Amino acid sequence: MTTPAPATCTSDTTIKKTGGPASCNNDECASNPCGAGQTCKDPNQSPSSTGDYTCTCSNGVVATGGAATCTNDECTSSPCGTGQTCKDANTAANSLKDYTCTCTSDTTVKKTGGPASCNNDECASNPCGAGQTCKDPNQSPSSTGDYTCTCSNGVVATGGSATCTKDECTSSPCGSGQTCKDANTAANSLHDFTCTCDSDTTITKTDGPATCAKDECASSPCGNGQTCKDPNQSPSSTGDYTCTCSNGVVATGGAATCTNDECTSSPCGSGQTCKDANTAANSLHDFTCTCDSDTTITKTDGPATCSKNECDKNPCATGQTCNDPTPIPSKTGDYTCTCSNGVVATGGSATCTNDECTSNPCGTGQTCKDANTAANSLNDY
């Protein structure tokens, strides 16, 4: 008996069967390999083609050679970590990195596709200075600038490095001519610096410049037009300021008398005119007295001799009256001497009596008698 030839699939000549029909088709979807609700499709049902079927979800997710994962809740793997809540807005398997992490401590702090930054310890960047302690009481990302820096001496600053020490003398509060010392340079110890005068170390003041200088000229003690100078402005030195006039007159401890008209005291007296050529206070004894009766007669630093009474020397004889009608130095010899009997002589002593018998007018053998010997009684012997 002759053996019949094997049956060969026309779709795949490698598939043959002897003694019956060959299995030319192999629909892998026949066994329902996809999950419920998925559509299976085998594009090549040749028995030699396996694993090429597809499973398609209703949301379009497709898998080849096996059931598709139609949903994928990314929060299942706890990607946010502790202290955060995870929510996947779209659990479709092909929707990835759309989950949201929300901080339980501050629900306003969120992040999509990864853990949120729920903690923000501002001290992590070492914002305080060396030797200071940093503390962030609220490490929520929305709370910033509330960290504190504490110095070893207790000085505290918020939101920045603390100034642990503060030497108040650094700003030179005392000014020039004074020495500053800050007894306590802790930043919270203020207004305790001391200013000491260099010129007098017994003069000090706390929390401000000491009064090292007392310029007595500040009160303008000198008169107008005078220059004031205080050579020693120590508070303990008083009354040593000087007032200097424009003409050089100087006074100490008070206003200077810049002018002094010596004629004010009427040194010439009556009948004379006084003139002070230089009224500067330091120009003395230079006034001039001029006679009113004779302006050619003058004298400096005292009354002029305006009258010259010739009778002052008693030129008349005893018992005679002297009279100088013009007692000025330029008029001489006009004085008169008057006898008690009325006889008058000018420029010299008068002859008050005249005994006419003296000249022996009667001659010899006669006796002469003058009844009135008055000089102006003549021819009566």
mmCIF file of C-alpha atoms in Angstrom:
data_model
loop_
_atom_site.group_PDB
_atom_site.id
_atom_site.type_symbol
_atom_site.label_atom_id
_atom_site.label_comp_id
_atom_site.label_asym_id
_atom_site.label_seq_id
_atom_site.Cartn_x
_atom_site.Cartn_y
_atom_site.Cartn_z
ATOM 1 C CA MET A 1 0.000 0.000 0.000
ATOM 2 C CA THR A 2 1.218 3.403 -0.951
ATOM 3 C CA THR A 3 1.491 6.059 1.943
ATOM 4 C CA PRO A 4 -0.490 9.174 1.134
ATOM 5 C CA ALA A 5 1.390 12.518 1.027
ATOM 6 C CA PRO A 6 1.101 14.744 4.115
ATOM 7 C CA ALA A 7 -1.311 17.688 4.058
ATOM 8 C CA THR A 8 0.591 21.008 3.822
ATOM 9 C CA CYS A 9 -0.810 24.433 4.893
ATOM 10 C CA THR A 10 -0.716 26.825 2.005
ATOM 11 C CA SER A 11 -0.391 29.732 4.485
ATOM 12 C CA ASP A 12 2.642 28.171 6.025
ATOM 13 C CA THR A 13 4.244 25.313 4.079
ATOM 14 C CA THR A 14 6.228 24.325 7.124
ATOM 15 C CA ILE A 15 3.018 23.148 8.727
ATOM 16 C CA LYS A 16 2.178 19.641 7.553
ATOM 17 C CA LYS A 17 0.189 16.695 8.792
ATOM 18 C CA THR A 18 0.053 13.093 7.532
ATOM 19 C CA GLY A 19 -3.170 11.209 7.697
ATOM 20 C CA GLY A 20 -5.376 14.243 8.236
ATOM 21 C CA PRO A 21 -5.770 17.977 7.774
ATOM 22 C CA ALA A 22 -2.960 20.181 9.128
ATOM 23 C CA SER A 23 -3.708 22.902 11.695
ATOM 24 C CA CYS A 24 -2.946 25.870 9.530
ATOM 25 C CA ASN A 25 -4.531 28.570 11.869
ATOM 26 C CA ASN A 26 -3.534 29.425 15.505
ATOM 27 C CA ASP A 27 -5.673 32.281 16.853
ATOM 28 C CA GLU A 28 -4.017 33.082 20.156
ATOM 29 C CA CYS A 29 -7.075 35.137 21.194
ATOM 30 C CA ALA A 30 -9.146 31.901 21.258
ATOM 31 C CA SER A 31 -7.914 31.201 24.786
ATOM 32 C CA ASN A 32 -8.984 34.720 26.034
ATOM 33 C CA PRO A 33 -5.500 35.725 27.198
ATOM 34 C CA CYS A 34 -6.531 39.368 27.853
ATOM 35 C CA GLY A 35 -8.281 40.559 30.942
ATOM 36 C CA ALA A 36 -11.938 41.320 31.269
ATOM 37 C CA GLY A 37 -13.041 44.332 29.302
ATOM 38 C CA GLN A 38 -10.038 44.114 26.974
ATOM 39 C CA THR A 39 -10.165 43.406 23.259
ATOM 40 C CA CYS A 40 -7.823 40.724 21.946
ATOM 41 C CA LYS A 41 -6.525 40.687 18.416
ATOM 42 C CA ASP A 42 -4.095 38.190 16.816
ATOM 43 C CA PRO A 43 -2.754 39.772 13.615
ATOM 44 C CA ASN A 44 -0.956 36.598 12.525
ATOM 45 C CA GLN A 45 -2.671 33.373 13.354
ATOM 46 C CA SER A 46 -0.019 31.172 11.834
ATOM 47 C CA PRO A 47 0.907 28.448 14.257
ATOM 48 C CA SER A 48 4.515 29.598 13.985
ATOM 49 C CA SER A 49 3.588 33.136 14.958
ATOM 50 C CA THR A 50 3.055 33.373 18.715
ATOM 51 C CA GLY A 51 3.035 36.177 21.226
ATOM 52 C CA ASP A 52 2.040 38.844 18.745
ATOM 53 C CA TYR A 53 -1.531 39.198 19.835
ATOM 54 C CA THR A 54 -2.603 42.486 21.430
ATOM 55 C CA CYS A 55 -4.835 43.319 24.382
ATOM 56 C CA THR A 56 -6.508 46.706 24.173
ATOM 57 C CA CYS A 57 -8.168 48.413 27.175
ATOM 58 C CA SER A 58 -11.283 50.502 26.784
ATOM 59 C CA ASN A 59 -9.143 53.590 27.568
ATOM 60 C CA GLY A 60 -6.888 52.716 24.644
ATOM 61 C CA VAL A 61 -4.040 51.141 26.577
ATOM 62 C CA VAL A 62 -2.528 48.370 24.464
ATOM 63 C CA ALA A 63 -0.293 45.474 25.430
ATOM 64 C CA THR A 64 1.291 42.895 23.144
ATOM 65 C CA GLY A 65 1.590 39.232 24.050
ATOM 66 C CA GLY A 66 -0.299 39.564 27.310
ATOM 67 C CA ALA A 67 -3.075 41.263 29.209
ATOM 68 C CA ALA A 68 -2.755 45.055 29.331
ATOM 69 C CA THR A 69 -2.550 47.019 32.541
ATOM 70 C CA CYS A 70 -5.420 49.370 31.906
ATOM 71 C CA THR A 71 -4.999 51.410 35.147
ATOM 72 C CA ASN A 72 -1.895 52.548 37.069
ATOM 73 C CA ASP A 73 -2.350 54.446 40.330
ATOM 74 C CA GLU A 74 1.114 55.896 40.729
ATOM 75 C CA CYS A 75 0.452 56.533 44.422
ATOM 76 C CA THR A 76 0.485 52.772 45.062
ATOM 77 C CA SER A 77 4.280 52.822 45.384
ATOM 78 C CA SER A 78 4.144 55.719 47.966
ATOM 79 C CA PRO A 79 6.321 58.028 45.859
ATOM 80 C CA CYS A 80 5.684 61.036 48.172
ATOM 81 C CA GLY A 81 7.126 59.495 51.320
ATOM 82 C CA THR A 82 6.023 60.142 54.914
ATOM 83 C CA GLY A 83 4.301 63.357 55.954
ATOM 84 C CA GLN A 84 2.723 63.827 52.537
ATOM 85 C CA THR A 85 -0.543 62.809 50.856
ATOM 86 C CA CYS A 86 -0.439 61.306 47.351
ATOM 87 C CA LYS A 87 -3.175 61.638 44.767
ATOM 88 C CA ASP A 88 -3.094 60.351 41.147
ATOM 89 C CA ALA A 89 -5.496 62.463 39.118
ATOM 90 C CA ASN A 90 -5.454 60.067 36.144
ATOM 91 C CA THR A 91 -4.835 56.391 36.856
ATOM 92 C CA ALA A 92 -4.769 55.386 33.214
ATOM 93 C CA ALA A 93 -1.740 53.212 32.679
ATOM 94 C CA ASN A 94 -0.458 55.546 30.030
ATOM 95 C CA SER A 95 -0.902 58.625 32.194
ATOM 96 C CA LEU A 96 2.308 58.890 34.185
ATOM 97 C CA LYS A 97 3.984 61.485 36.458
ATOM 98 C CA ASP A 98 0.684 63.256 37.058
ATOM 99 C CA TYR A 99 0.349 62.330 40.694
ATOM 100 C CA THR A 100 0.462 65.121 43.300
ATOM 101 C CA CYS A 101 2.236 65.117 46.678
ATOM 102 C CA THR A 102 0.732 67.463 49.313
ATOM 103 C CA CYS A 103 2.402 68.272 52.645
ATOM 104 C CA THR A 104 0.232 67.296 55.618
ATOM 105 C CA SER A 105 1.879 70.089 57.663
ATOM 106 C CA ASP A 106 1.005 72.753 55.062
ATOM 107 C CA THR A 107 -1.563 71.746 52.437
ATOM 108 C CA THR A 108 -0.614 74.765 50.335
ATOM 109 C CA VAL A 109 2.741 73.133 49.619
ATOM 110 C CA LYS A 110 2.387 70.655 46.730
ATOM 111 C CA LYS A 111 4.397 69.089 43.957
ATOM 112 C CA THR A 112 3.407 67.067 40.868
ATOM 113 C CA GLY A 113 5.403 64.028 39.824
ATOM 114 C CA GLY A 114 7.524 63.879 42.950
ATOM 115 C CA PRO A 115 7.745 64.599 46.712
ATOM 116 C CA ALA A 116 7.000 68.169 47.827
ATOM 117 C CA SER A 117 9.505 70.144 49.912
ATOM 118 C CA CYS A 118 7.495 70.136 53.118
ATOM 119 C CA ASN A 119 10.369 71.228 55.343
ATOM 120 C CA ASN A 120 12.546 74.347 54.859
ATOM 121 C CA ASP A 121 14.953 74.599 57.748
ATOM 122 C CA GLU A 122 16.486 78.027 57.141
ATOM 123 C CA CYS A 123 19.270 77.132 59.550
ATOM 124 C CA ALA A 124 20.564 74.539 57.089
ATOM 125 C CA SER A 125 22.501 77.241 55.203
ATOM 126 C CA ASN A 126 24.229 78.434 58.415
ATOM 127 C CA PRO A 127 22.910 81.995 58.144
ATOM 128 C CA CYS A 128 24.126 82.975 61.624
ATOM 129 C CA GLY A 129 27.626 84.099 62.454
ATOM 130 C CA ALA A 130 30.295 81.946 64.054
ATOM 131 C CA GLY A 131 29.518 81.035 67.655
ATOM 132 C CA GLN A 132 25.803 81.776 67.258
ATOM 133 C CA THR A 133 22.984 79.261 67.660
ATOM 134 C CA CYS A 134 20.388 79.059 64.871
ATOM 135 C CA LYS A 135 16.804 77.919 65.408
ATOM 136 C CA ASP A 136 13.975 77.799 62.857
ATOM 137 C CA PRO A 137 10.678 77.515 64.796
ATOM 138 C CA ASN A 138 8.555 77.002 61.665
ATOM 139 C CA GLN A 139 10.184 75.051 58.874
ATOM 140 C CA SER A 140 7.239 75.278 56.496
ATOM 141 C CA PRO A 141 8.394 76.501 53.064
ATOM 142 C CA SER A 142 5.862 79.307 53.291
ATOM 143 C CA SER A 143 7.393 80.503 56.573
ATOM 144 C CA THR A 144 10.642 82.367 55.907
ATOM 145 C CA GLY A 145 12.749 84.845 57.817
ATOM 146 C CA ASP A 146 11.555 83.633 61.225
ATOM 147 C CA TYR A 147 14.746 81.844 62.220
ATOM 148 C CA THR A 148 16.694 83.246 65.161
ATOM 149 C CA CYS A 149 20.421 83.692 65.761
ATOM 150 C CA THR A 150 21.434 83.708 69.434
ATOM 151 C CA CYS A 151 24.814 84.927 70.678
ATOM 152 C CA SER A 152 26.576 83.308 73.621
ATOM 153 C CA ASN A 153 25.872 86.490 75.644
ATOM 154 C CA GLY A 154 22.138 86.159 75.011
ATOM 155 C CA VAL A 155 21.745 88.709 72.217
ATOM 156 C CA VAL A 156 19.103 87.457 69.770
ATOM 157 C CA ALA A 157 18.332 88.505 66.204
ATOM 158 C CA THR A 158 15.508 87.265 63.969
ATOM 159 C CA GLY A 159 15.937 86.651 60.270
ATOM 160 C CA GLY A 160 19.652 87.337 60.186
ATOM 161 C CA SER A 161 22.969 87.106 61.977
ATOM 162 C CA ALA A 162 22.979 88.769 65.398
ATOM 163 C CA THR A 163 25.372 91.559 66.347
ATOM 164 C CA CYS A 164 26.756 89.986 69.470
ATOM 165 C CA THR A 165 29.026 92.900 70.376
ATOM 166 C CA LYS A 166 28.665 96.615 69.805
ATOM 167 C CA ASP A 167 31.380 99.026 70.843
ATOM 168 C CA GLU A 168 29.480 102.312 70.929
ATOM 169 C CA CYS A 169 32.772 104.180 70.647
ATOM 170 C CA THR A 170 33.209 102.967 67.064
ATOM 171 C CA SER A 171 31.041 105.816 65.772
ATOM 172 C CA SER A 172 33.193 108.402 67.652
ATOM 173 C CA PRO A 173 30.284 109.804 69.659
ATOM 174 C CA CYS A 174 32.552 111.918 71.874
ATOM 175 C CA GLY A 175 34.125 113.945 69.096
ATOM 176 C CA SER A 176 37.664 115.305 68.940
ATOM 177 C CA GLY A 177 39.605 116.127 72.080
ATOM 178 C CA GLN A 178 37.883 113.391 74.084
ATOM 179 C CA THR A 179 38.562 109.712 74.782
ATOM 180 C CA CYS A 180 35.686 107.249 74.474
ATOM 181 C CA LYS A 181 35.363 104.014 76.453
ATOM 182 C CA ASP A 182 32.493 101.513 76.263
ATOM 183 C CA ALA A 183 32.349 99.644 79.556
ATOM 184 C CA ASN A 184 30.098 96.900 78.165
ATOM 185 C CA THR A 185 30.305 96.084 74.466
ATOM 186 C CA ALA A 186 27.423 93.584 74.482
ATOM 187 C CA ALA A 187 25.026 94.550 71.708
ATOM 188 C CA ASN A 188 22.156 94.838 74.156
ATOM 189 C CA SER A 189 24.112 97.115 76.476
ATOM 190 C CA LEU A 190 23.626 100.626 75.114
ATOM 191 C CA HIS A 191 24.206 104.202 76.279
ATOM 192 C CA ASP A 192 26.902 103.180 78.759
ATOM 193 C CA PHE A 193 29.932 104.628 76.964
ATOM 194 C CA THR A 194 31.933 107.357 78.708
ATOM 195 C CA CYS A 195 33.572 110.452 77.191
ATOM 196 C CA THR A 196 36.609 111.854 79.018
ATOM 197 C CA CYS A 197 38.192 115.204 78.160
ATOM 198 C CA ASP A 198 41.808 114.910 77.051
ATOM 199 C CA SER A 199 42.544 118.377 78.426
ATOM 200 C CA ASP A 200 41.100 117.555 81.856
ATOM 201 C CA THR A 201 40.573 113.863 82.654
ATOM 202 C CA THR A 202 38.428 114.748 85.652
ATOM 203 C CA ILE A 203 35.706 115.913 83.271
ATOM 204 C CA THR A 204 33.622 112.958 82.042
ATOM 205 C CA LYS A 205 30.134 112.254 80.776
ATOM 206 C CA THR A 206 28.206 109.041 80.130
ATOM 207 C CA ASP A 207 26.199 108.542 76.929
ATOM 208 C CA GLY A 208 27.350 111.733 75.262
ATOM 209 C CA PRO A 209 30.214 114.180 74.755
ATOM 210 C CA ALA A 210 31.596 115.820 77.887
ATOM 211 C CA THR A 211 31.725 119.595 78.120
ATOM 212 C CA CYS A 212 35.481 119.869 77.792
ATOM 213 C CA ALA A 213 35.534 123.389 76.456
ATOM 214 C CA LYS A 214 33.774 126.432 77.763
ATOM 215 C CA ASP A 215 34.388 129.208 75.299
ATOM 216 C CA GLU A 216 33.510 132.330 77.238
ATOM 217 C CA CYS A 217 33.375 134.174 73.924
ATOM 218 C CA ALA A 218 30.257 132.166 72.957
ATOM 219 C CA SER A 219 28.070 134.631 74.879
ATOM 220 C CA SER A 220 29.571 137.620 72.989
ATOM 221 C CA PRO A 221 30.797 139.418 76.107
ATOM 222 C CA CYS A 222 32.782 142.006 74.158
ATOM 223 C CA GLY A 223 31.331 145.136 72.624
ATOM 224 C CA ASN A 224 30.511 145.638 68.970
ATOM 225 C CA GLY A 225 33.551 145.673 66.733
ATOM 226 C CA GLN A 226 35.705 143.924 69.321
ATOM 227 C CA THR A 227 37.384 140.543 68.839
ATOM 228 C CA CYS A 228 36.948 138.002 71.608
ATOM 229 C CA LYS A 229 39.457 135.240 72.318
ATOM 230 C CA ASP A 230 39.400 132.656 75.084
ATOM 231 C CA PRO A 231 42.939 131.199 75.397
ATOM 232 C CA ASN A 232 41.890 128.470 77.852
ATOM 233 C CA GLN A 233 38.469 127.009 77.278
ATOM 234 C CA SER A 234 38.581 124.548 80.156
ATOM 235 C CA PRO A 235 35.395 124.855 82.258
ATOM 236 C CA SER A 236 37.608 125.509 85.257
ATOM 237 C CA SER A 237 39.247 128.495 83.570
ATOM 238 C CA THR A 238 37.007 131.561 83.649
ATOM 239 C CA GLY A 239 37.543 135.286 83.201
ATOM 240 C CA ASP A 240 40.660 134.932 81.058
ATOM 241 C CA TYR A 241 39.049 135.842 77.745
ATOM 242 C CA THR A 242 40.237 139.016 76.027
ATOM 243 C CA CYS A 243 38.371 141.700 74.110
ATOM 244 C CA THR A 244 40.453 143.489 71.488
ATOM 245 C CA CYS A 245 39.374 146.730 69.831
ATOM 246 C CA SER A 246 40.115 147.434 66.183
ATOM 247 C CA ASN A 247 42.611 150.068 67.351
ATOM 248 C CA GLY A 248 44.519 147.491 69.380
ATOM 249 C CA VAL A 249 43.103 148.264 72.837
ATOM 250 C CA VAL A 250 42.835 145.001 74.822
ATOM 251 C CA ALA A 251 40.892 144.177 77.961
ATOM 252 C CA THR A 252 40.820 140.891 79.893
ATOM 253 C CA GLY A 253 37.639 139.447 81.404
ATOM 254 C CA GLY A 254 35.316 142.081 80.011
ATOM 255 C CA ALA A 255 34.548 144.448 77.153
ATOM 256 C CA ALA A 256 37.373 146.830 76.295
ATOM 257 C CA THR A 257 36.992 150.580 76.337
ATOM 258 C CA CYS A 258 38.045 151.178 72.783
ATOM 259 C CA THR A 259 37.698 154.991 72.906
ATOM 260 C CA ASN A 260 38.486 157.516 75.654
ATOM 261 C CA ASP A 261 37.861 161.169 74.890
ATOM 262 C CA GLU A 262 39.925 162.811 77.612
ATOM 263 C CA CYS A 263 38.004 166.048 77.080
ATOM 264 C CA THR A 264 34.885 164.430 78.578
ATOM 265 C CA SER A 265 36.117 165.262 82.096
ATOM 266 C CA SER A 266 36.657 168.964 81.117
ATOM 267 C CA PRO A 267 40.335 168.997 82.018
ATOM 268 C CA CYS A 268 40.920 172.488 80.544
ATOM 269 C CA GLY A 269 38.391 174.267 82.690
ATOM 270 C CA SER A 270 36.290 177.306 81.729
ATOM 271 C CA GLY A 271 37.455 179.774 79.106
ATOM 272 C CA GLN A 272 39.302 177.115 77.156
ATOM 273 C CA THR A 273 38.396 174.665 74.389
ATOM 274 C CA CYS A 274 39.487 171.009 74.743
ATOM 275 C CA LYS A 275 40.255 168.700 71.834
ATOM 276 C CA ASP A 276 41.444 165.064 72.040
ATOM 277 C CA ALA A 277 43.364 164.320 68.853
ATOM 278 C CA ASN A 278 43.303 160.506 69.453
ATOM 279 C CA THR A 279 40.382 159.076 71.380
ATOM 280 C CA ALA A 280 41.754 155.521 71.446
ATOM 281 C CA ALA A 281 41.590 154.238 75.007
ATOM 282 C CA ASN A 282 45.281 153.552 75.028
ATOM 283 C CA SER A 283 46.141 157.007 73.738
ATOM 284 C CA LEU A 284 46.350 159.206 76.844
ATOM 285 C CA HIS A 285 47.609 162.694 77.738
ATOM 286 C CA ASP A 286 47.320 163.935 74.147
ATOM 287 C CA PHE A 287 44.397 166.325 74.600
ATOM 288 C CA THR A 288 44.950 170.059 73.882
ATOM 289 C CA CYS A 289 43.575 173.071 75.719
ATOM 290 C CA THR A 290 43.180 176.278 73.673
ATOM 291 C CA CYS A 291 42.406 179.653 75.238
ATOM 292 C CA ASP A 292 39.115 181.105 74.014
ATOM 293 C CA SER A 293 40.503 184.631 74.531
ATOM 294 C CA ASP A 294 43.637 183.946 72.498
ATOM 295 C CA THR A 295 43.579 180.855 70.257
ATOM 296 C CA THR A 296 47.322 181.090 69.787
ATOM 297 C CA ILE A 297 47.750 180.007 73.395
ATOM 298 C CA THR A 298 47.538 176.216 73.730
ATOM 299 C CA LYS A 299 48.786 173.481 75.989
ATOM 300 C CA THR A 300 48.830 169.682 75.683
ATOM 301 C CA ASP A 301 47.765 167.434 78.574
ATOM 302 C CA GLY A 302 46.620 170.258 80.781
ATOM 303 C CA PRO A 303 44.978 173.693 80.968
ATOM 304 C CA ALA A 304 46.682 176.483 79.029
ATOM 305 C CA THR A 305 47.795 179.668 80.767
ATOM 306 C CA CYS A 306 45.193 181.906 79.176
ATOM 307 C CA SER A 307 45.496 184.857 81.664
ATOM 308 C CA LYS A 308 48.556 186.712 82.894
ATOM 309 C CA ASN A 309 47.523 189.120 85.623
ATOM 310 C CA GLU A 310 50.410 191.456 86.175
ATOM 311 C CA CYS A 311 49.009 192.331 89.574
ATOM 312 C CA ASP A 312 49.800 188.791 90.769
ATOM 313 C CA LYS A 313 53.385 189.938 91.394
ATOM 314 C CA ASN A 314 52.223 192.912 93.513
ATOM 315 C CA PRO A 315 53.923 195.589 91.423
ATOM 316 C CA CYS A 316 52.243 198.490 93.297
ATOM 317 C CA ALA A 317 53.484 199.962 96.537
ATOM 318 C CA THR A 318 51.952 199.088 99.832
ATOM 319 C CA GLY A 319 48.510 200.510 100.271
ATOM 320 C CA GLN A 320 47.929 200.834 96.520
ATOM 321 C CA THR A 321 45.345 198.892 94.565
ATOM 322 C CA CYS A 322 46.513 197.061 91.461
ATOM 323 C CA ASN A 323 44.246 196.355 88.502
ATOM 324 C CA ASP A 324 45.150 194.545 85.242
ATOM 325 C CA PRO A 325 42.339 195.283 82.747
ATOM 326 C CA THR A 326 43.551 192.753 80.122
ATOM 327 C CA PRO A 327 45.187 189.830 81.953
ATOM 328 C CA ILE A 328 46.451 187.952 78.915
ATOM 329 C CA PRO A 329 50.048 186.944 78.264
ATOM 330 C CA SER A 330 50.327 189.073 75.140
ATOM 331 C CA LYS A 331 49.222 192.283 76.927
ATOM 332 C CA THR A 332 51.735 193.720 79.414
ATOM 333 C CA GLY A 333 52.308 197.046 81.205
ATOM 334 C CA ASP A 334 48.667 198.096 81.226
ATOM 335 C CA TYR A 335 48.032 197.390 84.898
ATOM 336 C CA THR A 336 47.309 200.421 87.215
ATOM 337 C CA CYS A 337 48.298 201.224 90.755
ATOM 338 C CA THR A 338 45.783 203.408 92.612
ATOM 339 C CA CYS A 339 46.582 205.174 95.856
ATOM 340 C CA SER A 340 43.999 205.450 98.593
ATOM 341 C CA ASN A 341 43.783 209.174 97.808
ATOM 342 C CA GLY A 342 42.861 208.405 94.238
ATOM 343 C CA VAL A 343 46.235 208.909 92.634
ATOM 344 C CA VAL A 344 46.611 206.417 89.736
ATOM 345 C CA ALA A 345 49.676 205.252 87.901
ATOM 346 C CA THR A 346 49.842 202.880 84.877
ATOM 347 C CA GLY A 347 52.519 200.250 84.472
ATOM 348 C CA GLY A 348 54.120 200.926 87.801
ATOM 349 C CA SER A 349 53.636 201.947 91.421
ATOM 350 C CA ALA A 350 51.889 205.320 91.947
ATOM 351 C CA THR A 351 53.363 208.303 93.862
ATOM 352 C CA CYS A 352 50.579 208.807 96.333
ATOM 353 C CA THR A 353 52.074 211.965 98.098
ATOM 354 C CA ASN A 354 53.884 215.047 96.769
ATOM 355 C CA ASP A 355 55.124 217.607 99.340
ATOM 356 C CA GLU A 356 55.707 220.555 97.117
ATOM 357 C CA CYS A 357 57.935 222.123 99.803
ATOM 358 C CA THR A 358 60.474 219.391 99.194
ATOM 359 C CA SER A 359 61.852 221.277 96.228
ATOM 360 C CA ASN A 360 62.312 224.442 98.483
ATOM 361 C CA PRO A 361 60.143 226.619 96.304
ATOM 362 C CA CYS A 362 60.106 229.541 98.821
ATOM 363 C CA GLY A 363 63.838 230.092 98.904
ATOM 364 C CA THR A 364 66.011 231.116 101.850
ATOM 365 C CA GLY A 365 64.569 233.111 104.714
ATOM 366 C CA GLN A 366 61.091 231.637 104.160
ATOM 367 C CA THR A 367 59.259 228.707 105.645
ATOM 368 C CA CYS A 368 57.301 226.484 103.284
ATOM 369 C CA LYS A 369 54.253 224.351 104.229
ATOM 370 C CA ASP A 370 52.218 222.179 101.863
ATOM 371 C CA ALA A 371 48.700 221.922 103.260
ATOM 372 C CA ASN A 372 47.796 218.924 101.004
ATOM 373 C CA THR A 373 50.623 216.631 100.061
ATOM 374 C CA ALA A 374 48.457 214.459 97.815
ATOM 375 C CA ALA A 375 50.291 213.932 94.581
ATOM 376 C CA ASN A 376 47.412 215.373 92.625
ATOM 377 C CA SER A 377 47.114 218.382 94.910
ATOM 378 C CA LEU A 378 49.508 220.903 93.445
ATOM 379 C CA ASN A 379 50.325 224.579 93.902
ATOM 380 C CA ASP A 380 48.698 224.611 97.305
ATOM 381 C CA TYR A 381 51.910 225.141 99.486
#
